[in-house]
Amino acid sequence: MASILNQKEGMEYRRFGKTEKHLSVITLGGMRFKHGWDEPRNEIPKDTLEQCLNMVRHAFDAGMNHIETAWGYKKSETVYGKVLNEELSVPRSSYHLMTKGNPLTTSDTRKQVETQLKDLQTDYLDFYGWHGLNTQELFEQSSKPGGAVEELLKLKEEGIIRHVGFSTHAPLHVIIRAIESGLFEFVNLHYYYFDQRNLAAVNMAQANDMGVFIISPNDKGGQLFRAPEKVRNATSPLTPIQWNARFCLQNPAVHTLSFGMTESEHFEEMKGIFPFTLPWSPQEENIKLQLDSFVNDDPFAGYDGYDLQNDPSEINIPQVLRLRKLWKCYDMKEYAQYRYKIFEQKSHWFPGVFPTRENIAKIDCTKVPSNLPLKEMLAETHRALYVPDFKLASN
C-alpha cells in the first residue's frame, strides 16, 4: 500500500480510487472562511488569515491530509497559499491539495490554472476538478475535443496537475454519463442521508474505480449543525453530523467528506465519528430505522417526483418535494427555506422556478399519479417555504 501522508491515530484513510492516493475520510473544505466571498479575492483580512491558520493547524493535528478549495471560493486559494507556505511552511509533500475551476476554452483553462498555482503558492496540484458540471450542455462543451477538459489532461501530462476529475450538481443521468466517459479519475457530488438520489452515481464511480468526494455533508446535507430536536433525538447519542458521516462512510465507494470547518469545536465533534467500523453496529442501524420511519408522518412523502423531472412547468418538482418531505417529516423547515430560496437565482446550480399559481397551471397532469394531490402539495410548500427578501419601504 502507498504511504499515507500525515497519518495519525484517530483518523481513518481510504484509497481515492485509481488515483492511488490515500485520503483522510474527512477533508478540510475551504468555502466558508470569514469574508471569503468578498472582493478583491487576493486581499486577505487579518481575521480571515487567523481563522484559516487555526483551522489548518487543527486539521493537520487531527490527521487530515487533504485540503480542498476552488477558484469560485474567492479568497480561499490565496489564504490557503499564505497559511500553508508563509505562516506554517508546511512541506508540500505532506498533504494533498484539490482545487477546481470551470473555464471553457483551452487558453482560459491554462491561464486560470497558472493563476491558481500562484495564489496557492505551489507548482503542482494533486487534484483538479472541472467545477459545476451541472448540465448535459456543460458536459459536452467542456469535454469536446480541443476543450477545457482536454487542456486539463495536457496539464496532467506535463505534471502540473496529477489527477483530473469533476464536481457536479447535475441530474443523475448527466453524472453517470460523465463517469462513463472515462475522462475523469474522481467525482465530487452530493450524497447524504437526507438526499440519496446520487447513490447510483456513487456505485457507478466505484465500478469505474473513481475517487468519490462528498460535497458539504453538514450544510447542504441538511444544515445538520442546527438540526431540529426531532432529528437530534433520533440520532442520539451521536450528533446528526456524526451519524450522517457514518451513514455516508458505510458505503465503501465513498472515500472522503468535505467539512467546512470554521471553529475549533468542529474538530471535537468530528472526533466522535471515529472509530468507524463496518458493518454498522445495531445502534447505527436502529437510528436509520427510526429516521426512515418518519416518512410515514406524511401520506405523500414517499413519492419523489423524478418521473416529472422535465415537466413543461419548469418547476423542479423532485427538489420541491424533497424539501417538502424534510419539512413535513423531519421538522427541517428552516433548512428547507434556506435551500428553497435558491430557486429564485435561476442558475444551473439549483435550477427550477417557484411553484406559483401560474407555474403550477402549466404542469403536465397526464404524468401525475391519479391519487396524488400534486398541485395542492406544491402550492402548500410554496406558502410555507417562500420567504421574500426584506426590503425597506420607499419614501
Coordinates of C-alpha atoms in Angstrom, one line a residue:
M1 CA 0.0 0.0 0.0
A2 CA 1.2 3.5 -0.8
S3 CA 2.3 5.6 2.2
I4 CA -0.3 7.7 3.9
L5 CA 0.5 11.4 4.3
N6 CA 0.1 12.8 7.8
Q7 CA -1.3 9.5 9.2
K8 CA -2.4 9.8 12.8
E9 CA -4.3 7.6 15.2
G10 CA -7.9 8.7 15.4
M11 CA -8.3 9.4 11.7
E12 CA -9.2 6.9 9.0
Y13 CA -8.0 6.8 5.4
R14 CA -9.3 5.4 2.2
R15 CA -7.8 4.8 -1.3
F16 CA -9.2 7.6 -3.6
G17 CA -9.9 5.3 -6.5
K18 CA -7.5 4.9 -9.4
T19 CA -5.5 8.0 -8.2
E20 CA -3.9 5.5 -5.7
K21 CA -3.8 8.4 -3.1
H22 CA -4.9 7.6 0.4
L23 CA -7.0 10.4 1.7
S24 CA -8.3 11.1 5.2
V25 CA -12.0 10.4 5.2
I26 CA -12.6 14.0 6.3
T27 CA -11.3 16.7 4.0
L28 CA -10.8 20.3 5.1
G29 CA -13.1 22.3 2.9
G30 CA -12.2 26.0 2.1
M31 CA -15.5 27.5 1.2
R32 CA -16.5 29.2 4.5
F33 CA -13.8 31.4 5.8
K34 CA -14.7 34.8 7.2
H35 CA -15.0 37.4 4.4
G36 CA -14.1 34.6 2.0
W37 CA -16.6 35.7 -0.7
D38 CA -15.6 39.4 -0.6
E39 CA -13.7 41.1 -3.4
P40 CA -10.9 41.7 -4.1
R41 CA -10.0 38.0 -4.0
N42 CA -6.3 38.4 -3.3
E43 CA -6.6 40.8 -0.3
I44 CA -6.8 38.8 3.0
P45 CA -8.1 40.4 6.1
K46 CA -6.4 39.6 9.4
D47 CA -9.3 37.7 10.9
T48 CA -9.6 35.6 7.7
L49 CA -5.9 34.7 7.8
E50 CA -6.2 33.8 11.6
Q51 CA -9.2 31.6 11.1
C52 CA -7.7 29.7 8.2
L53 CA -4.4 29.3 10.1
N54 CA -6.3 27.9 13.1
M55 CA -8.3 25.5 11.0
V56 CA -5.3 24.2 9.1
R57 CA -3.4 23.6 12.4
H58 CA -6.3 21.7 13.8
A59 CA -6.8 19.7 10.6
F60 CA -3.2 18.5 10.5
D61 CA -3.2 17.8 14.2
A62 CA -6.3 15.6 13.7
G63 CA -4.6 13.6 10.9
M64 CA -6.4 15.2 7.9
N65 CA -4.2 15.2 4.8
H66 CA -6.5 16.7 2.1
I67 CA -7.3 20.3 1.6
E68 CA -10.0 21.4 -0.9
T69 CA -10.7 24.8 -2.4
A70 CA -11.8 26.3 -5.8
W71 CA -11.4 29.4 -7.9
G72 CA -15.0 30.2 -7.2
Y73 CA -14.4 30.4 -3.5
K74 CA -12.8 33.8 -4.0
K75 CA -10.2 34.4 -1.2
S76 CA -9.9 30.7 -0.3
E77 CA -7.0 29.9 -2.6
T78 CA -4.9 32.9 -1.6
V79 CA -5.4 32.5 2.1
Y80 CA -4.5 28.8 1.9
G81 CA -1.4 29.7 0.0
K82 CA -0.4 32.2 2.7
V83 CA -1.1 29.9 5.6
L84 CA 0.5 26.7 4.2
N85 CA 3.6 28.4 2.8
E86 CA 4.2 31.7 4.6
E87 CA 2.7 31.1 8.0
L88 CA 3.3 27.4 8.6
S89 CA 5.9 26.4 6.0
V90 CA 4.3 23.0 5.6
P91 CA 6.2 20.7 3.3
R92 CA 4.2 20.4 0.1
S93 CA 4.8 16.6 0.1
S94 CA 3.0 16.2 3.4
Y95 CA -0.6 16.8 2.2
H96 CA -2.9 16.5 -0.8
L97 CA -4.4 19.6 -2.4
M98 CA -7.5 19.9 -4.6
T99 CA -8.8 22.9 -6.4
K100 CA -11.4 23.5 -9.1
G101 CA -12.4 25.8 -11.9
N102 CA -14.7 26.0 -14.9
P103 CA -13.2 27.9 -17.8
L104 CA -14.4 26.7 -21.2
T105 CA -11.5 27.4 -23.6
T106 CA -8.0 26.0 -23.6
S107 CA -6.4 29.4 -23.2
D108 CA -8.6 30.4 -20.3
T109 CA -8.0 27.0 -18.7
R110 CA -4.3 27.3 -18.8
K111 CA -4.3 30.9 -17.7
Q112 CA -6.6 30.2 -14.8
V113 CA -4.6 27.2 -13.6
E114 CA -1.4 29.3 -13.7
T115 CA -3.1 31.9 -11.6
Q116 CA -4.3 29.3 -9.1
L117 CA -0.8 27.9 -8.8
K118 CA 0.5 31.3 -8.0
D119 CA -2.3 32.0 -5.4
L120 CA -1.8 28.7 -3.8
Q121 CA 2.0 29.1 -3.9
T122 CA 2.6 25.6 -5.3
D123 CA 4.0 24.2 -8.5
Y124 CA 1.6 21.3 -8.9
L125 CA -2.0 20.3 -7.9
D126 CA -2.8 16.8 -6.7
F127 CA -6.4 17.0 -7.9
Y128 CA -8.1 19.4 -10.2
G129 CA -11.9 19.3 -10.8
W130 CA -13.9 20.9 -13.5
H131 CA -16.2 22.8 -11.3
G132 CA -20.0 22.7 -11.7
L133 CA -20.5 20.2 -14.5
N134 CA -24.2 20.6 -13.9
T135 CA -25.9 20.1 -17.2
Q136 CA -25.6 18.0 -20.3
E137 CA -24.6 21.1 -22.3
L138 CA -21.8 21.9 -19.9
F139 CA -20.5 18.4 -20.0
E140 CA -20.5 18.4 -23.8
Q141 CA -18.9 21.9 -24.1
S142 CA -16.2 21.3 -21.5
S143 CA -15.4 17.8 -22.8
K144 CA -15.4 18.3 -26.5
P145 CA -12.1 17.8 -28.5
G146 CA -10.0 20.9 -28.0
G147 CA -12.0 21.9 -24.9
A148 CA -11.2 22.7 -21.3
V149 CA -11.0 19.1 -20.1
E150 CA -8.6 18.2 -22.8
E151 CA -6.4 21.1 -21.7
L152 CA -6.5 19.8 -18.1
L153 CA -5.4 16.4 -19.3
K154 CA -2.5 18.1 -21.1
L155 CA -1.6 19.8 -17.9
K156 CA -1.6 16.4 -16.3
E157 CA 0.8 15.1 -18.9
E158 CA 3.1 18.0 -18.0
G159 CA 2.9 17.1 -14.3
I160 CA 1.3 20.3 -13.3
I161 CA -2.0 18.5 -12.4
R162 CA -1.7 15.0 -11.1
H163 CA -5.3 13.9 -11.4
V164 CA -8.4 15.3 -13.2
G165 CA -12.0 15.0 -12.0
F166 CA -15.2 17.0 -11.9
S167 CA -17.6 18.4 -9.4
T168 CA -21.3 18.4 -10.1
H169 CA -24.9 19.3 -9.0
A170 CA -26.2 17.7 -12.2
P171 CA -29.2 15.4 -12.6
L172 CA -28.3 11.7 -12.1
H173 CA -28.1 10.8 -15.8
V174 CA -25.7 13.5 -16.6
I175 CA -23.4 12.5 -13.7
I176 CA -23.4 8.9 -14.9
R177 CA -22.6 9.9 -18.4
A178 CA -19.6 11.9 -17.3
I179 CA -18.4 9.0 -15.1
E180 CA -18.8 6.6 -18.1
S181 CA -16.8 9.0 -20.4
G182 CA -13.5 7.7 -19.0
L183 CA -12.1 11.3 -18.9
F184 CA -12.1 11.6 -15.1
E185 CA -10.4 10.0 -12.1
F186 CA -12.7 11.3 -9.4
V187 CA -16.1 12.9 -8.8
N188 CA -17.3 15.4 -6.2
L189 CA -21.1 15.1 -5.7
H190 CA -23.9 15.3 -3.2
Y191 CA -24.9 12.1 -1.3
Y192 CA -26.2 12.2 2.3
Y193 CA -28.9 10.5 4.3
F194 CA -31.3 13.4 3.5
D195 CA -30.5 13.2 -0.2
Q196 CA -29.7 9.7 -1.5
R197 CA -30.6 10.4 -5.2
N198 CA -27.0 10.0 -6.3
L199 CA -26.4 6.5 -4.9
A200 CA -26.4 5.0 -8.4
A201 CA -23.7 7.5 -9.4
V202 CA -21.6 6.7 -6.3
N203 CA -21.8 3.0 -7.2
M204 CA -21.0 3.7 -10.9
A205 CA -18.0 5.6 -9.8
Q206 CA -16.9 2.6 -7.7
A207 CA -17.3 0.3 -10.7
N208 CA -15.0 2.7 -12.7
D209 CA -12.5 2.8 -9.8
M210 CA -13.0 6.6 -9.4
G211 CA -12.4 8.6 -6.2
V212 CA -15.7 9.8 -4.6
F213 CA -15.7 13.1 -2.7
I214 CA -18.9 14.1 -0.9
I215 CA -19.7 17.8 -1.1
S216 CA -20.8 19.7 2.0
P217 CA -22.5 16.9 4.1
N218 CA -23.0 19.1 7.1
D219 CA -24.5 22.2 5.3
K220 CA -26.1 21.1 2.0
G221 CA -26.7 17.7 3.7
G222 CA -29.3 19.3 5.9
Q223 CA -27.6 22.1 7.9
L224 CA -27.0 19.4 10.5
F225 CA -25.3 21.8 12.8
R226 CA -28.7 23.3 13.6
A227 CA -30.8 20.1 13.1
P228 CA -34.3 20.2 14.8
E229 CA -34.9 18.4 18.1
K230 CA -36.8 15.5 16.3
V231 CA -33.6 14.7 14.3
R232 CA -31.2 15.2 17.2
N233 CA -33.3 12.9 19.4
A234 CA -33.3 10.2 16.7
T235 CA -29.5 10.2 16.2
S236 CA -28.6 10.3 19.9
P237 CA -26.1 9.5 21.4
L238 CA -24.5 10.6 18.1
T239 CA -24.9 14.1 16.8
P240 CA -26.7 14.4 13.4
I241 CA -23.3 15.4 11.9
Q242 CA -21.6 12.3 13.3
W243 CA -24.4 9.9 12.3
N244 CA -24.7 11.3 8.8
A245 CA -20.9 11.0 8.3
R246 CA -21.1 7.3 9.4
F247 CA -24.1 6.9 7.0
C248 CA -22.0 8.1 4.1
L249 CA -18.9 6.1 5.0
Q250 CA -20.8 2.9 5.5
N251 CA -20.6 2.7 1.7
P252 CA -17.0 1.8 0.9
A253 CA -17.4 3.6 -2.5
V254 CA -17.3 6.9 -0.6
H255 CA -13.8 8.0 0.2
T256 CA -13.8 11.4 1.8
L257 CA -16.3 14.0 3.1
S258 CA -15.7 17.8 2.9
F259 CA -16.1 19.5 6.2
G260 CA -16.0 23.4 6.0
M261 CA -14.5 23.8 9.5
T262 CA -14.6 27.4 10.9
E263 CA -14.4 26.8 14.7
S264 CA -12.2 24.7 17.0
E265 CA -15.3 23.0 18.4
H266 CA -16.0 21.5 14.9
F267 CA -12.9 19.2 15.3
E268 CA -14.1 17.9 18.7
E269 CA -17.4 16.9 17.1
M270 CA -15.6 15.3 14.2
K271 CA -13.7 13.0 16.5
G272 CA -17.0 11.4 17.5
I273 CA -17.3 9.9 14.1
F274 CA -14.4 7.5 15.0
P275 CA -13.7 4.7 15.4
F276 CA -15.8 3.8 12.4
T277 CA -16.4 0.1 11.7
L278 CA -18.0 -1.9 9.0
P279 CA -20.6 -3.4 9.1
W280 CA -22.6 -0.9 11.1
S281 CA -23.4 -1.5 14.7
P282 CA -27.0 -2.3 15.8
Q283 CA -27.2 1.2 17.3
E284 CA -26.5 2.8 14.0
E285 CA -29.0 0.6 12.2
N286 CA -31.6 1.5 14.7
I287 CA -31.0 5.2 14.2
K288 CA -31.6 4.7 10.5
L289 CA -34.8 2.7 11.1
Q290 CA -36.1 5.5 13.3
L291 CA -35.3 8.2 10.8
D292 CA -36.7 6.1 7.9
S293 CA -40.0 5.7 9.9
F294 CA -40.6 9.5 9.9
V295 CA -41.5 9.4 6.3
N296 CA -44.8 7.8 7.4
D297 CA -45.7 11.1 9.1
D298 CA -47.0 12.4 5.8
P299 CA -49.1 10.2 3.4
F300 CA -47.4 11.5 0.3
A301 CA -43.8 11.8 1.3
G302 CA -42.8 8.6 -0.3
Y303 CA -43.3 10.0 -3.8
D304 CA -40.1 11.6 -5.1
G305 CA -41.3 13.0 -8.4
Y306 CA -38.3 12.1 -10.5
D307 CA -40.6 10.9 -13.3
L308 CA -41.7 14.6 -13.6
Q309 CA -38.2 16.0 -13.7
N310 CA -38.5 17.7 -17.1
D311 CA -42.1 18.9 -16.7
P312 CA -43.0 21.8 -19.0
S313 CA -43.9 24.0 -16.0
E314 CA -40.1 24.2 -15.4
I315 CA -40.8 23.6 -11.7
N316 CA -38.0 21.4 -10.2
I317 CA -40.7 19.1 -8.8
P318 CA -38.4 16.5 -7.3
Q319 CA -36.4 19.0 -5.4
V320 CA -39.6 20.9 -4.2
L321 CA -41.0 17.5 -3.0
R322 CA -37.7 16.6 -1.2
L323 CA -37.8 19.9 0.7
R324 CA -41.5 19.3 1.5
K325 CA -40.6 15.9 2.9
L326 CA -37.9 17.4 5.1
W327 CA -40.3 20.0 6.4
K328 CA -43.2 17.7 6.9
C329 CA -41.4 14.6 8.2
Y330 CA -38.3 15.8 9.9
D331 CA -39.2 19.3 11.1
M332 CA -36.4 20.7 8.9
K333 CA -38.4 23.8 7.8
E334 CA -35.5 26.2 8.4
Y335 CA -33.2 24.2 6.1
A336 CA -35.9 23.7 3.5
Q337 CA -36.4 27.5 3.4
Y338 CA -32.7 28.0 3.1
R339 CA -32.5 25.8 0.0
Y340 CA -35.8 26.8 -1.4
K341 CA -34.8 30.4 -1.9
I342 CA -32.0 29.3 -4.3
F343 CA -34.6 28.5 -7.0
E344 CA -35.0 32.3 -7.4
Q345 CA -31.4 32.6 -8.7
K346 CA -32.4 30.7 -11.8
S347 CA -29.0 29.1 -12.3
H348 CA -27.8 25.6 -13.3
W349 CA -26.5 25.1 -9.7
F350 CA -30.1 24.6 -8.4
P351 CA -32.4 25.0 -11.4
G352 CA -36.2 25.5 -11.4
V353 CA -38.9 28.1 -11.0
F354 CA -41.1 28.6 -8.0
P355 CA -44.4 26.7 -7.9
T356 CA -46.5 29.8 -8.1
R357 CA -50.1 29.5 -9.2
E358 CA -49.2 30.5 -12.7
N359 CA -46.4 27.9 -13.0
I360 CA -48.4 25.1 -11.3
A361 CA -51.1 25.6 -14.0
K362 CA -48.5 24.6 -16.6
I363 CA -47.9 21.1 -15.1
D364 CA -48.5 18.1 -17.4
C365 CA -51.0 16.3 -15.3
T366 CA -51.1 13.2 -17.5
K367 CA -47.9 12.0 -15.8
V368 CA -49.0 12.7 -12.3
P369 CA -50.2 9.7 -10.3
S370 CA -54.0 9.9 -10.0
N371 CA -54.1 9.6 -6.2
L372 CA -51.5 12.3 -5.7
P373 CA -52.8 15.9 -5.0
L374 CA -49.6 17.3 -6.5
K375 CA -50.8 20.8 -7.3
E376 CA -52.0 21.3 -3.7
M377 CA -48.8 19.9 -2.3
L378 CA -46.7 22.3 -4.4
A379 CA -48.8 25.3 -3.5
E380 CA -48.7 24.4 0.2
T381 CA -44.9 24.0 0.0
H382 CA -44.5 27.4 -1.7
R383 CA -46.7 29.1 1.0
A384 CA -44.6 27.5 3.8
L385 CA -41.1 27.9 2.4
Y386 CA -41.1 31.0 0.3
V387 CA -39.7 33.9 2.3
P388 CA -39.5 37.2 0.3
D389 CA -36.3 39.2 0.8
F390 CA -36.9 42.0 3.3
K391 CA -36.8 45.4 1.6
L392 CA -37.1 48.9 3.1
A393 CA -40.2 50.7 2.1
S394 CA -39.5 53.6 -0.3
N395 CA -40.4 57.1 0.9

